[in-house]
CSV table of C-alpha atoms in Angstrom, one decimal:
chain,number,residue,atom,x,y,z
A,913,ARG,CA,0.0,0.0,0.0
A,914,GLY,CA,2.9,2.4,0.4
A,915,ALA,CA,3.8,2.5,-3.2
A,916,SER,CA,0.2,2.7,-4.3
A,917,ALA,CA,-0.5,5.6,-1.8
A,918,GLU,CA,2.6,7.3,-3.1
A,919,LEU,CA,1.4,6.7,-6.7
A,920,GLY,CA,-2.0,8.1,-5.8
A,921,GLU,CA,-0.4,11.2,-4.2
A,922,VAL,CA,1.8,11.8,-7.3
A,923,ARG,CA,-1.3,11.3,-9.5
A,924,GLY,CA,-3.1,13.9,-7.4
A,925,ARG,CA,-0.3,16.4,-7.7
A,926,LEU,CA,0.1,15.7,-11.4
A,927,PRO,CA,-2.6,18.1,-12.5
A,928,LEU,CA,-1.2,20.8,-10.3
A,929,LEU,CA,2.3,20.3,-11.6
A,930,GLN,CA,0.9,20.0,-15.2
A,931,GLY,CA,-0.9,23.4,-14.6
A,932,ALA,CA,2.3,25.0,-13.3
A,933,LEU,CA,4.3,23.6,-16.2
A,934,ASP,CA,1.7,24.9,-18.7
A,935,ARG,CA,1.8,28.4,-17.0
A,936,SER,CA,5.6,28.3,-17.1
A,937,GLU,CA,5.6,27.3,-20.7
A,938,ALA,CA,3.1,30.1,-21.6
A,939,GLU,CA,5.2,32.6,-19.6
A,940,LEU,CA,8.3,31.4,-21.4
A,941,ALA,CA,6.6,31.7,-24.8
A,942,GLU,CA,5.5,35.3,-23.9
A,943,ARG,CA,9.0,36.1,-22.8
A,944,ARG,CA,10.5,34.7,-25.9
A,945,ALA,CA,8.0,36.6,-28.0
A,946,ARG,CA,8.8,39.8,-26.0
A,947,CYS,CA,12.6,39.1,-26.4
A,948,GLU,CA,12.2,38.6,-30.2
A,949,ALA,CA,10.2,41.9,-30.4
A,950,LEU,CA,12.8,43.7,-28.4
A,951,GLU,CA,15.6,42.2,-30.6
A,952,ALA,CA,13.7,43.3,-33.7
A,953,GLU,CA,13.2,46.8,-32.2
A,954,ALA,CA,16.9,46.9,-31.2
A,955,GLU,CA,17.9,45.9,-34.8
A,956,ALA,CA,15.7,48.7,-36.2
A,957,LEU,CA,17.3,51.2,-33.8
A,958,ARG,CA,20.8,50.0,-34.7
A,959,GLY,CA,19.9,50.5,-38.4
A,960,GLU,CA,18.6,54.0,-37.6
A,961,ARG,CA,21.7,54.8,-35.5
A,962,ASP,CA,23.9,53.7,-38.3
A,963,GLU,CA,22.0,55.8,-40.8
A,964,LEU,CA,22.2,58.8,-38.5
A,965,ALA,CA,25.9,58.2,-37.9
A,966,SER,CA,26.5,58.0,-41.6
A,967,ARG,CA,24.5,61.2,-42.3
A,968,LEU,CA,26.3,63.0,-39.4
A,969,ALA,CA,29.7,61.9,-40.8
A,970,CYS,CA,28.7,63.3,-44.2
A,971,GLU,CA,27.6,66.6,-42.7
A,972,GLU,CA,30.7,66.8,-40.6
A,973,ALA,CA,32.9,66.2,-43.7
A,974,ALA,CA,30.9,68.9,-45.6
A,975,ARG,CA,31.3,71.4,-42.7
A,976,ARG,CA,35.0,70.6,-42.5
A,977,GLU,CA,35.3,71.2,-46.2
A,978,GLU,CA,33.3,74.5,-45.9
A,979,GLY,CA,35.6,75.5,-43.1
A,980,GLN,CA,38.7,74.8,-45.2
A,981,GLU,CA,37.2,76.7,-48.1
A,982,ALA,CA,36.4,79.6,-45.8
A,983,ALA,CA,39.9,79.6,-44.4
A,984,ALA,CA,41.4,79.6,-47.9
A,985,SER,CA,39.0,82.4,-48.9
A,986,ILE,CA,40.0,84.4,-45.8
A,987,ALA,CA,43.7,83.9,-46.6
A,988,GLU,CA,43.1,85.0,-50.2
A,989,LEU,CA,41.2,88.0,-49.2
A,990,LYS,CA,43.9,89.0,-46.7
A,991,GLU,CA,46.4,88.7,-49.5
A,992,ILE,CA,44.3,90.8,-51.9
A,993,ASN,CA,43.8,93.4,-49.1
A,994,ALA,CA,47.5,93.5,-48.5
A,995,GLN,CA,48.1,94.0,-52.3
A,996,LEU,CA,45.5,96.7,-52.5
A,997,CYS,CA,46.9,98.5,-49.5
A,998,GLY,CA,50.4,98.0,-50.8
A,999,HIS,CA,51.6,96.5,-47.5
A,1000,ARG,CA,52.3,92.9,-46.6
A,1001,ASN,CA,53.0,93.5,-43.0
A,1002,ALA,CA,51.9,95.9,-40.2
A,1003,LYS,CA,55.2,97.6,-39.8
A,1004,GLN,CA,55.2,98.7,-43.4
A,1005,LYS,CA,51.7,99.9,-43.1
A,1006,ILE,CA,52.5,102.0,-40.0
A,1007,GLN,CA,55.5,103.5,-41.7
A,1008,TYR,CA,53.4,104.3,-44.8
A,1009,LEU,CA,50.7,106.0,-42.6
A,1010,LEU,CA,53.3,108.1,-40.8
A,1011,LYS,CA,54.7,109.2,-44.2
A,1012,VAL,CA,51.1,110.1,-45.4
A,1013,LYS,CA,50.6,112.2,-42.2
A,1014,GLN,CA,53.9,114.0,-42.7
A,1015,ASP,CA,53.0,114.7,-46.4
A,1016,ASN,CA,49.6,116.0,-45.3
A,1017,GLU,CA,51.2,118.4,-42.7
A,1018,ILE,CA,53.6,119.7,-45.4
A,1019,LEU,CA,50.7,120.2,-47.8
A,1020,ARG,CA,48.6,122.0,-45.1
A,1021,GLY,CA,51.5,124.3,-44.4
A,1022,GLU,CA,51.9,125.1,-48.1
A,1023,ARG,CA,48.1,125.8,-48.4
A,1024,ARG,CA,48.2,128.2,-45.4
A,1025,LYS,CA,51.1,130.1,-47.0
A,1026,LEU,CA,49.3,130.3,-50.3
A,1027,GLU,CA,46.1,131.4,-48.6
A,1028,SER,CA,48.1,134.1,-46.8
A,1029,LEU,CA,49.7,135.2,-50.0
A,1030,LEU,CA,46.4,135.3,-51.8
A,1031,THR,CA,44.8,137.3,-49.0
A,1032,SER,CA,47.7,139.8,-49.1
A,1033,LEU,CA,47.6,140.1,-52.9
A,1034,LEU,CA,43.8,140.7,-52.9
A,1035,ALA,CA,44.1,143.2,-50.1
A,1036,ALA,CA,46.9,145.2,-51.7
A,1037,PRO,CA,45.7,148.5,-53.1
A,1038,PRO,CA,45.6,148.7,-56.9
A,1039,SER,CA,48.4,150.8,-58.4
A,1040,GLY,CA,47.7,152.9,-61.5
A,1041,ASP,CA,45.7,151.4,-64.3
A,1042,GLY,CA,43.1,148.8,-63.2
A,1043,ALA,CA,43.9,146.2,-65.9
A,1044,ALA,CA,47.6,146.6,-65.5
A,1045,SER,CA,47.5,146.3,-61.8
A,1046,LEU,CA,45.4,143.2,-62.0
A,1047,ARG,CA,48.0,141.7,-64.4
A,1048,ASP,CA,50.8,142.7,-62.0
A,1049,ARG,CA,49.0,141.1,-59.1
A,1050,TYR,CA,48.4,138.0,-61.1
A,1051,ALA,CA,52.1,137.8,-62.2
A,1052,ARG,CA,53.2,138.2,-58.6
A,1053,ALA,CA,50.8,135.5,-57.4
A,1054,GLU,CA,52.1,133.1,-60.2
A,1055,ALA,CA,55.7,133.9,-59.2
A,1056,ALA,CA,55.0,133.2,-55.6
A,1057,LEU,CA,53.3,129.9,-56.5
A,1058,SER,CA,56.3,128.8,-58.5
A,1059,ARG,CA,58.6,129.5,-55.5
A,1060,VAL,CA,56.5,127.3,-53.2
């Protein structure tokens, strides 16, 4: 009777164990399906990531090329600017500007002298004949201009 009681007990537990096994198999099937879905989603995301990385690399290369073109353009424009200004370095430019200032001061001084001379000639009283004195004053002004 011991073996038969044991057999009866096992047969009684069999439906419970079979139910637990069925539930475990169903849960395993759900988890496998979920895992497959997650793997498919991960694969899709990897593809999207690869596409984005490729696009980003292309854009980065384009931006790098644009940057190099801009740098080359800047260098070219600096060279053109230096040629137009007649100076390749800052020291030359400073010396040139100092020379221009000196020349301007000399020209301003000459202009003041000429203005003074013109004022004195126009203010001088006419001597004798009107046309002759005008010619005299003009000749003196021309002579003064040639000396300056």
